[in-house]
Coordinates of C-alpha atoms in Angstrom, one line a residue:
X1 CA 66.1 49.1 -11.6
X2 CA 67.8 52.2 -13.1
X3 CA 71.1 51.6 -14.8
X4 CA 74.0 53.9 -15.6
X5 CA 75.1 54.1 -19.1
X6 CA 78.9 54.8 -18.6
X7 CA 81.2 54.7 -15.6
X8 CA 84.1 57.0 -15.9
X9 CA 87.1 55.9 -13.8
X10 CA 89.9 58.2 -12.9
X11 CA 93.1 57.5 -10.8
X12 CA 94.2 60.6 -9.0
X13 CA 97.7 61.2 -7.5
X14 CA 99.2 64.7 -7.1
X15 CA 97.6 66.1 -10.2
X16 CA 96.5 69.5 -8.8
X17 CA 97.8 71.5 -11.8
X18 CA 95.8 69.5 -14.3
X19 CA 92.7 68.3 -12.4
X20 CA 90.5 71.4 -12.7
X21 CA 90.5 71.3 -16.5
X22 CA 89.7 67.6 -16.5
X23 CA 86.8 68.1 -14.0
X24 CA 85.4 71.0 -16.0
X25 CA 85.4 68.8 -19.2
X26 CA 83.4 66.1 -17.3
X27 CA 80.9 68.7 -16.1
X28 CA 80.4 69.9 -19.7
X29 CA 79.5 66.6 -21.2
X30 CA 76.3 66.7 -23.2
X31 CA 75.6 63.1 -22.2
X32 CA 74.4 63.0 -18.6
X33 CA 73.9 59.3 -17.9
X34 CA 77.3 59.0 -16.3
X35 CA 79.0 58.2 -13.0
X36 CA 82.5 59.5 -12.1
X37 CA 84.6 57.3 -9.9
X38 CA 87.8 59.0 -8.6
X39 CA 90.3 56.8 -6.9
X40 CA 92.6 59.0 -4.8
X41 CA 96.0 57.2 -4.6
X42 CA 97.1 58.9 -1.4
X43 CA 97.7 62.3 -2.9
X44 CA 99.7 64.8 -0.8
X45 CA 98.6 67.9 -2.7
X46 CA 95.1 69.5 -3.1
X47 CA 93.8 66.8 -5.5
X48 CA 91.6 65.1 -3.0
X49 CA 90.1 68.4 -1.9
X50 CA 89.3 69.2 -5.5
X51 CA 87.4 66.0 -6.2
X52 CA 85.6 66.3 -2.8
X53 CA 84.4 69.8 -3.9
X54 CA 83.2 68.3 -7.2
X55 CA 81.4 65.6 -5.2
X56 CA 79.5 68.1 -3.1
X57 CA 78.0 69.7 -6.3
X58 CA 77.4 66.5 -8.3
X59 CA 75.8 63.3 -6.9
X60 CA 77.3 61.3 -9.7
X61 CA 80.7 61.5 -8.2
X62 CA 82.1 58.7 -6.1
X63 CA 85.5 58.7 -4.3
X64 CA 87.7 55.8 -3.2
X65 CA 90.7 56.6 -1.0
X66 CA 93.8 54.4 -1.0
X67 CA 95.7 54.4 2.3
X68 CA 99.0 54.3 0.4
X69 CA 100.1 55.0 -3.1
X70 CA 99.6 51.8 -5.2
X71 CA 99.9 53.1 -8.8
X72 CA 97.4 54.0 -11.5
X73 CA 96.7 50.4 -12.5
X74 CA 95.7 49.4 -9.0
X75 CA 93.6 52.5 -8.7
X76 CA 91.7 51.8 -11.9
X77 CA 91.1 48.2 -10.8
X78 CA 89.5 49.4 -7.6
X79 CA 87.2 51.6 -9.7
X80 CA 86.2 48.7 -11.9
X81 CA 85.1 46.7 -8.8
X82 CA 82.4 49.3 -7.9
X83 CA 81.5 50.6 -11.4
X84 CA 77.8 50.2 -12.3
X85 CA 77.8 51.4 -15.9
X86 CA 76.9 49.4 -18.9
X87 CA 80.2 50.6 -20.3
X88 CA 83.5 51.6 -18.7
X89 CA 85.7 54.5 -19.6
X90 CA 89.2 55.3 -18.2
X91 CA 90.4 58.9 -18.1
X92 CA 93.7 60.2 -16.9
X93 CA 93.4 63.3 -14.8
X94 CA 95.7 65.3 -17.1
X95 CA 93.2 64.6 -20.0
X96 CA 90.2 66.7 -20.9
X97 CA 87.2 65.4 -22.8
X98 CA 85.4 66.8 -25.8
X99 CA 81.9 67.8 -24.7
X100 CA 80.2 65.3 -27.0
X101 CA 82.6 62.4 -26.5
X102 CA 80.4 60.2 -24.4
X103 CA 77.2 61.1 -26.3
X104 CA 78.8 60.1 -29.6
X105 CA 80.4 56.9 -28.3
X106 CA 77.2 55.7 -26.6
X107 CA 75.1 56.2 -29.7
X108 CA 77.7 54.2 -31.6
X109 CA 77.5 51.5 -28.9
X110 CA 73.8 51.2 -29.2
X111 CA 73.9 50.9 -33.0
X112 CA 76.9 48.6 -33.3
X113 CA 76.5 46.4 -30.2
X114 CA 80.3 46.1 -30.2
X115 CA 82.3 45.4 -27.0
X116 CA 84.7 48.3 -27.7
X117 CA 83.8 51.6 -29.2
X118 CA 86.8 53.7 -30.0
X119 CA 87.0 57.4 -30.6
X120 CA 90.0 59.7 -31.3
X121 CA 92.6 60.9 -28.9
X122 CA 94.3 64.2 -29.6
X123 CA 97.7 64.8 -28.0
X124 CA 98.3 68.4 -27.1
X125 CA 101.8 69.5 -26.3
X126 CA 102.5 71.7 -23.3
X127 CA 102.5 74.9 -25.4
X128 CA 99.1 73.8 -26.9
X129 CA 100.4 74.9 -30.3
X130 CA 100.9 71.5 -31.7
X131 CA 98.0 69.0 -31.8
X132 CA 98.3 65.4 -33.0
X133 CA 95.0 63.5 -33.8
X134 CA 95.3 59.8 -33.4
X135 CA 93.4 58.8 -36.5
X136 CA 96.5 56.9 -37.6
X137 CA 95.9 54.3 -34.9
X138 CA 92.3 53.8 -35.9
X139 CA 93.3 53.4 -39.5
X140 CA 96.0 50.9 -38.4
X141 CA 93.5 48.8 -36.5
X142 CA 90.9 48.8 -39.3
X143 CA 93.6 47.8 -41.9
X144 CA 94.9 45.0 -39.6
X145 CA 91.5 43.6 -39.0
X146 CA 90.8 43.5 -42.7
X147 CA 94.0 41.4 -43.0
X148 CA 92.7 39.0 -40.4
X149 CA 95.2 40.1 -37.7
X150 CA 94.0 39.8 -34.1
X151 CA 92.9 42.9 -32.3
X152 CA 95.5 42.3 -29.5
X153 CA 98.3 42.9 -32.0
X154 CA 96.7 46.2 -33.1
X155 CA 95.1 48.1 -30.2
X156 CA 98.0 48.4 -27.8
X157 CA 97.7 52.0 -26.6
X158 CA 95.3 54.9 -26.2
X159 CA 93.2 53.0 -23.6
X160 CA 91.5 56.3 -22.7
X161 CA 90.1 56.8 -26.2
X162 CA 87.3 54.2 -26.0
X163 CA 84.5 52.8 -23.9
X164 CA 84.3 49.1 -23.0
X165 CA 81.3 46.9 -22.4
X166 CA 81.0 45.9 -18.7
X167 CA 80.0 42.4 -19.5
X168 CA 83.6 41.7 -20.7
X169 CA 85.0 42.5 -17.2
X170 CA 82.4 40.2 -15.5
X171 CA 82.9 37.3 -17.9
X172 CA 86.7 37.6 -17.8
X173 CA 87.7 38.9 -14.4
X174 CA 91.4 38.8 -15.4
X175 CA 90.7 41.8 -17.6
X176 CA 92.3 44.3 -15.3
X177 CA 95.2 46.7 -15.4
X178 CA 98.7 45.7 -14.6
X179 CA 100.2 46.6 -11.2
X180 CA 103.4 48.2 -12.6
X181 CA 103.8 52.0 -12.5
X182 CA 104.4 52.1 -16.3
X183 CA 102.7 50.3 -19.2
X184 CA 99.8 49.1 -17.0
X185 CA 97.4 50.2 -19.8
X186 CA 99.2 48.0 -22.4
X187 CA 98.6 45.0 -20.0
X188 CA 95.0 45.9 -19.8
X189 CA 94.5 46.3 -23.6
X190 CA 96.3 43.0 -24.3
X191 CA 94.1 41.1 -21.8
X192 CA 90.9 42.8 -23.1
X193 CA 91.6 42.3 -26.8
X194 CA 92.5 38.7 -26.3
X195 CA 88.8 38.2 -25.4
X196 CA 87.2 40.1 -28.3
X197 CA 87.4 41.2 -31.9
X198 CA 84.3 43.2 -31.5
X199 CA 85.2 46.9 -32.0
X200 CA 83.5 49.8 -33.6
X201 CA 84.8 53.3 -34.4
X202 CA 83.4 56.7 -34.0
X203 CA 85.9 58.9 -36.0

């Protein structure tokens, strides 16, 4: 049976101004063994139509529609339930992805066998003139692990900067996002990092 390397899960709620750039960055990935799971959280703008248009041109696109707005954590959890990839990735629709992001992380995954493979997030301000690489977090995690600190005290944000082995979600079904509208990603990382110290970096 054919397997998918990476499932990319995206919650979508009224993100029409940003979504096109995100979709374009997914199309441009050099690594092709992907599936894209969009969970429309009852959008009232053109977001759903945009992802439906993407689906028509790319068979890797799957769409889940929520009947009411449940929040990004709930949406991501619904994506997790149907994802088929060996690894999961979580992208916010106002993000865009460097074209070799998944290729680089998957190569590192094969070589390291780690549960988490973390890359770099770059924060771009609205005027796009000021860019902030997140290397400091990676350095913080590495330094903490060398001091025998547990990963759950170190990797507490930037959930979208890594890929995660699917087996973790199967073995520990409580590894899910929180249901609150804010900080649901912190809840997810805490639960996940409680179950593993296995992390590799591609930076």
